Amino acid sequence: MSNPYPFMQEALQQAHKSYREGGIPIGSVVVHGDQIIGAGHNQRVQKSSPILHGEMDALENAGRRSAAVYRACTLYTTLSPCSMCSGTILLYGIPRVIIGENRTFLGEEEWLRSRGVEVIVLDNSECYELMQRFIRERPELWNEDIGE
Amino acid sequence: MSNPYPFMQEALQQAHKSYREGGIPIGSVVVHGDQIIGAGHNQRVQKSSPILHGEMDALENAGRRSAAVYRACTLYTTLSPCSMCSGTILLYGIPRVIIGENRTFLGEEEWLRSRGVEVIVLDNSECYELMQRFIRERPELWNEDIGE
């Protein structure tokens, strides 16, 4: 059977790349039609950035886009989006978000749904296991990333 | 009478700086105790960034900080914070936000209040007039910044 969400593998590759770099293993891609227009991963360690979560990095790498483009995009992220990333999804009117897993961290999925965003959670075990391994190894870094 | 919110002038200077650079005139400072730890302005034009609103730029410039620092900060912004910036305020547990004006754009002030953030709106005429002048001059750029 073919994978109905092939772009999640691309987001996961971004997460693995960040892990190999010593960073937080959360990745994201922004897809317009059948093309990735932005890919990224958490950059807290790599760029000392408090705002470049995976989703934010993917959107930053997609560059300046018109409202019409965002409104035809799907955002893929390996982990449930926090309030910052959810607010960004709403700012740009991105209508659809595909989430790798939300067992490690449950973000603002209900807020997104209440504002009309389609939210699909895959409960992908590879996304989950990568985060669990990272949190065992670097709990302080994970807490910093979620403001705790 | 002394100005009870002197840091708003610093945020406004950031907004004017962005305007002079041909950018969107929204500025912000993050204050810890009586010290500015991050100052910034909208960077859509200057850095071609869709995520560096004034508040995000100020937080990025403040760098990586512990949760304890954020929880003792006040964020000043010349314009009511959009969903992205409001979500970031909540992510880091910033307890107090001072807003220059919200007549040009009303952000997620109610969401912030509902989550326990103290929100004070100054209705500063200088903040308002600068935004009005900018929107008359560059309406398309303004719409891009708010995803419209």
mmCIF file of C-alpha atoms in Angstrom, chain A:
data_model
loop_
_atom_site.group_PDB
_atom_site.id
_atom_site.type_symbol
_atom_site.label_atom_id
_atom_site.label_comp_id
_atom_site.label_asym_id
_atom_site.label_seq_id
_atom_site.Cartn_x
_atom_site.Cartn_y
_atom_site.Cartn_z
ATOM 1 C CA MET A 1 0.000 0.000 0.000
ATOM 2 C CA SER A 2 1.355 3.433 -0.836
ATOM 3 C CA ASN A 3 2.017 5.972 1.898
ATOM 4 C CA PRO A 4 -0.739 8.618 1.799
ATOM 5 C CA TYR A 5 1.515 11.185 3.505
ATOM 6 C CA PRO A 6 4.876 10.929 1.743
ATOM 7 C CA PHE A 7 5.890 14.450 2.787
ATOM 8 C CA MET A 8 6.064 13.372 6.427
ATOM 9 C CA GLN A 9 9.198 11.444 5.480
ATOM 10 C CA GLU A 10 10.736 14.695 4.286
ATOM 11 C CA ALA A 11 9.869 16.392 7.574
ATOM 12 C CA LEU A 12 11.353 13.430 9.415
ATOM 13 C CA GLN A 13 14.563 13.668 7.394
ATOM 14 C CA GLN A 14 14.829 17.279 8.556
ATOM 15 C CA ALA A 15 14.369 16.112 12.149
ATOM 16 C CA HIS A 16 17.101 13.474 11.762
ATOM 17 C CA LYS A 17 19.419 16.061 10.214
ATOM 18 C CA SER A 18 18.913 18.324 13.228
ATOM 19 C CA TYR A 19 19.579 15.411 15.600
ATOM 20 C CA ARG A 20 22.842 14.585 13.799
ATOM 21 C CA GLU A 21 23.862 18.236 14.172
ATOM 22 C CA GLY A 22 23.322 18.080 17.947
ATOM 23 C CA GLY A 23 20.065 20.000 17.703
ATOM 24 C CA ILE A 24 16.449 19.425 18.590
ATOM 25 C CA PRO A 25 15.001 16.778 16.242
ATOM 26 C CA ILE A 26 11.842 18.404 14.978
ATOM 27 C CA GLY A 27 11.387 18.948 11.253
ATOM 28 C CA SER A 28 8.829 20.490 8.967
ATOM 29 C CA VAL A 29 8.007 21.051 5.320
ATOM 30 C CA VAL A 30 5.573 23.455 3.667
ATOM 31 C CA VAL A 31 3.935 21.957 0.607
ATOM 32 C CA HIS A 32 2.147 23.855 -2.170
ATOM 33 C CA GLY A 33 0.390 21.580 -4.643
ATOM 34 C CA ASP A 34 2.826 18.662 -4.837
ATOM 35 C CA GLN A 35 5.950 20.743 -4.271
ATOM 36 C CA ILE A 36 7.905 21.493 -1.135
ATOM 37 C CA ILE A 37 8.394 25.271 -1.058
ATOM 38 C CA GLY A 38 10.131 25.342 2.323
ATOM 39 C CA ALA A 39 11.849 22.760 4.513
ATOM 40 C CA GLY A 40 13.438 23.276 7.896
ATOM 41 C CA HIS A 41 14.156 22.045 11.379
ATOM 42 C CA ASN A 42 14.507 23.432 14.865
ATOM 43 C CA GLN A 43 17.503 25.799 14.999
ATOM 44 C CA ARG A 44 17.762 26.523 18.724
ATOM 45 C CA VAL A 45 21.192 24.943 18.958
ATOM 46 C CA GLN A 46 22.471 25.483 15.433
ATOM 47 C CA LYS A 47 21.562 29.193 15.172
ATOM 48 C CA SER A 48 21.068 29.975 18.880
ATOM 49 C CA SER A 49 17.518 30.905 17.937
ATOM 50 C CA PRO A 50 14.584 30.952 20.345
ATOM 51 C CA ILE A 51 12.066 31.434 17.511
ATOM 52 C CA LEU A 52 13.204 28.997 14.821
ATOM 53 C CA HIS A 53 11.144 25.949 15.696
ATOM 54 C CA GLY A 54 10.936 23.477 12.823
ATOM 55 C CA GLU A 55 7.735 24.974 11.445
ATOM 56 C CA MET A 56 9.081 28.531 11.677
ATOM 57 C CA ASP A 57 12.315 27.544 9.942
ATOM 58 C CA ALA A 58 10.376 25.885 7.113
ATOM 59 C CA LEU A 59 8.217 28.999 6.670
ATOM 60 C CA GLU A 60 11.266 31.276 6.831
ATOM 61 C CA ASN A 61 12.959 29.156 4.173
ATOM 62 C CA ALA A 62 9.820 29.360 2.005
ATOM 63 C CA GLY A 63 10.394 33.127 1.974
ATOM 64 C CA ARG A 64 7.884 35.872 1.348
ATOM 65 C CA ARG A 65 4.735 34.443 -0.243
ATOM 66 C CA SER A 66 1.354 35.860 -1.141
ATOM 67 C CA ALA A 67 -1.739 35.079 0.895
ATOM 68 C CA ALA A 68 -3.035 33.035 -2.053
ATOM 69 C CA VAL A 69 -0.025 30.697 -1.844
ATOM 70 C CA TYR A 70 -0.322 30.119 1.908
ATOM 71 C CA ARG A 71 -4.004 29.379 1.538
ATOM 72 C CA ALA A 72 -3.203 26.509 -0.820
ATOM 73 C CA CYS A 73 -0.475 25.015 1.388
ATOM 74 C CA THR A 74 -0.218 22.072 3.757
ATOM 75 C CA LEU A 75 2.261 22.216 6.611
ATOM 76 C CA TYR A 76 3.854 18.963 7.760
ATOM 77 C CA THR A 77 5.531 18.822 11.149
ATOM 78 C CA THR A 78 6.967 15.892 13.065
ATOM 79 C CA LEU A 79 5.580 17.193 16.402
ATOM 80 C CA SER A 80 2.335 18.909 17.437
ATOM 81 C CA PRO A 81 2.767 22.686 16.928
ATOM 82 C CA CYS A 82 3.230 24.917 19.989
ATOM 83 C CA SER A 83 1.357 28.196 20.444
ATOM 84 C CA MET A 84 3.965 30.163 18.450
ATOM 85 C CA CYS A 85 3.857 27.845 15.456
ATOM 86 C CA SER A 86 0.063 27.493 15.659
ATOM 87 C CA GLY A 87 -0.302 31.276 15.725
ATOM 88 C CA THR A 88 1.865 31.492 12.624
ATOM 89 C CA ILE A 89 -0.274 28.910 10.823
ATOM 90 C CA LEU A 90 -3.325 31.079 11.614
ATOM 91 C CA LEU A 91 -1.598 34.341 10.663
ATOM 92 C CA TYR A 92 -1.014 33.031 7.162
ATOM 93 C CA GLY A 93 -4.256 31.123 6.830
ATOM 94 C CA ILE A 94 -2.600 27.766 6.142
ATOM 95 C CA PRO A 95 -5.635 25.484 5.913
ATOM 96 C CA ARG A 96 -4.148 22.060 6.647
ATOM 97 C CA VAL A 97 -1.600 20.711 9.107
ATOM 98 C CA ILE A 98 -0.291 17.134 9.188
ATOM 99 C CA ILE A 99 1.316 16.206 12.512
ATOM 100 C CA GLY A 100 3.732 13.326 13.045
ATOM 101 C CA GLU A 101 2.843 12.783 16.688
ATOM 102 C CA ASN A 102 1.363 14.565 19.710
ATOM 103 C CA ARG A 103 2.184 12.090 22.487
ATOM 104 C CA THR A 104 5.456 13.816 23.366
ATOM 105 C CA PHE A 105 3.906 17.277 23.333
ATOM 106 C CA LEU A 106 0.342 18.351 22.651
ATOM 107 C CA GLY A 107 0.285 21.813 21.098
ATOM 108 C CA GLU A 108 -2.601 24.081 20.166
ATOM 109 C CA GLU A 109 -4.433 21.600 17.940
ATOM 110 C CA GLU A 110 -7.826 22.496 19.396
ATOM 111 C CA TRP A 111 -7.251 26.217 18.780
ATOM 112 C CA LEU A 112 -6.325 25.461 15.173
ATOM 113 C CA ARG A 113 -9.435 23.322 14.674
ATOM 114 C CA SER A 114 -11.642 25.974 16.304
ATOM 115 C CA ARG A 115 -10.400 28.440 13.677
ATOM 116 C CA GLY A 116 -11.151 26.108 10.799
ATOM 117 C CA VAL A 117 -7.779 24.452 10.195
ATOM 118 C CA GLU A 118 -7.847 20.782 9.204
ATOM 119 C CA VAL A 119 -5.527 18.952 11.620
ATOM 120 C CA ILE A 120 -4.480 15.352 11.017
ATOM 121 C CA VAL A 121 -2.347 13.446 13.531
ATOM 122 C CA LEU A 122 -0.508 10.430 12.119
ATOM 123 C CA ASP A 123 0.872 9.040 15.403
ATOM 124 C CA ASN A 124 4.031 8.097 13.535
ATOM 125 C CA SER A 125 6.228 5.861 15.688
ATOM 126 C CA GLU A 126 9.479 7.021 14.096
ATOM 127 C CA CYS A 127 8.698 10.652 14.979
ATOM 128 C CA TYR A 128 7.804 9.616 18.519
ATOM 129 C CA GLU A 129 10.855 7.446 19.121
ATOM 130 C CA LEU A 130 13.261 10.083 17.860
ATOM 131 C CA MET A 131 11.808 12.653 20.280
ATOM 132 C CA GLN A 132 11.836 10.197 23.188
ATOM 133 C CA ARG A 133 15.481 9.351 22.576
ATOM 134 C CA PHE A 134 16.364 13.053 22.388
ATOM 135 C CA ILE A 135 14.483 13.948 25.593
ATOM 136 C CA ARG A 136 16.221 11.125 27.483
ATOM 137 C CA GLU A 137 19.560 12.469 26.306
ATOM 138 C CA ARG A 138 18.968 16.229 26.596
ATOM 139 C CA PRO A 139 16.023 16.962 28.935
ATOM 140 C CA GLU A 140 17.233 20.501 29.766
ATOM 141 C CA LEU A 141 17.415 21.445 26.089
ATOM 142 C CA TRP A 142 13.922 20.159 25.476
ATOM 143 C CA ASN A 143 12.543 22.118 28.452
ATOM 144 C CA GLU A 144 14.205 25.280 27.179
ATOM 145 C CA ASP A 145 12.535 24.820 23.813
ATOM 146 C CA ILE A 146 9.043 24.682 25.289
ATOM 147 C CA GLY A 147 9.673 27.524 27.748
ATOM 148 C CA GLU A 148 9.854 25.342 30.849
#
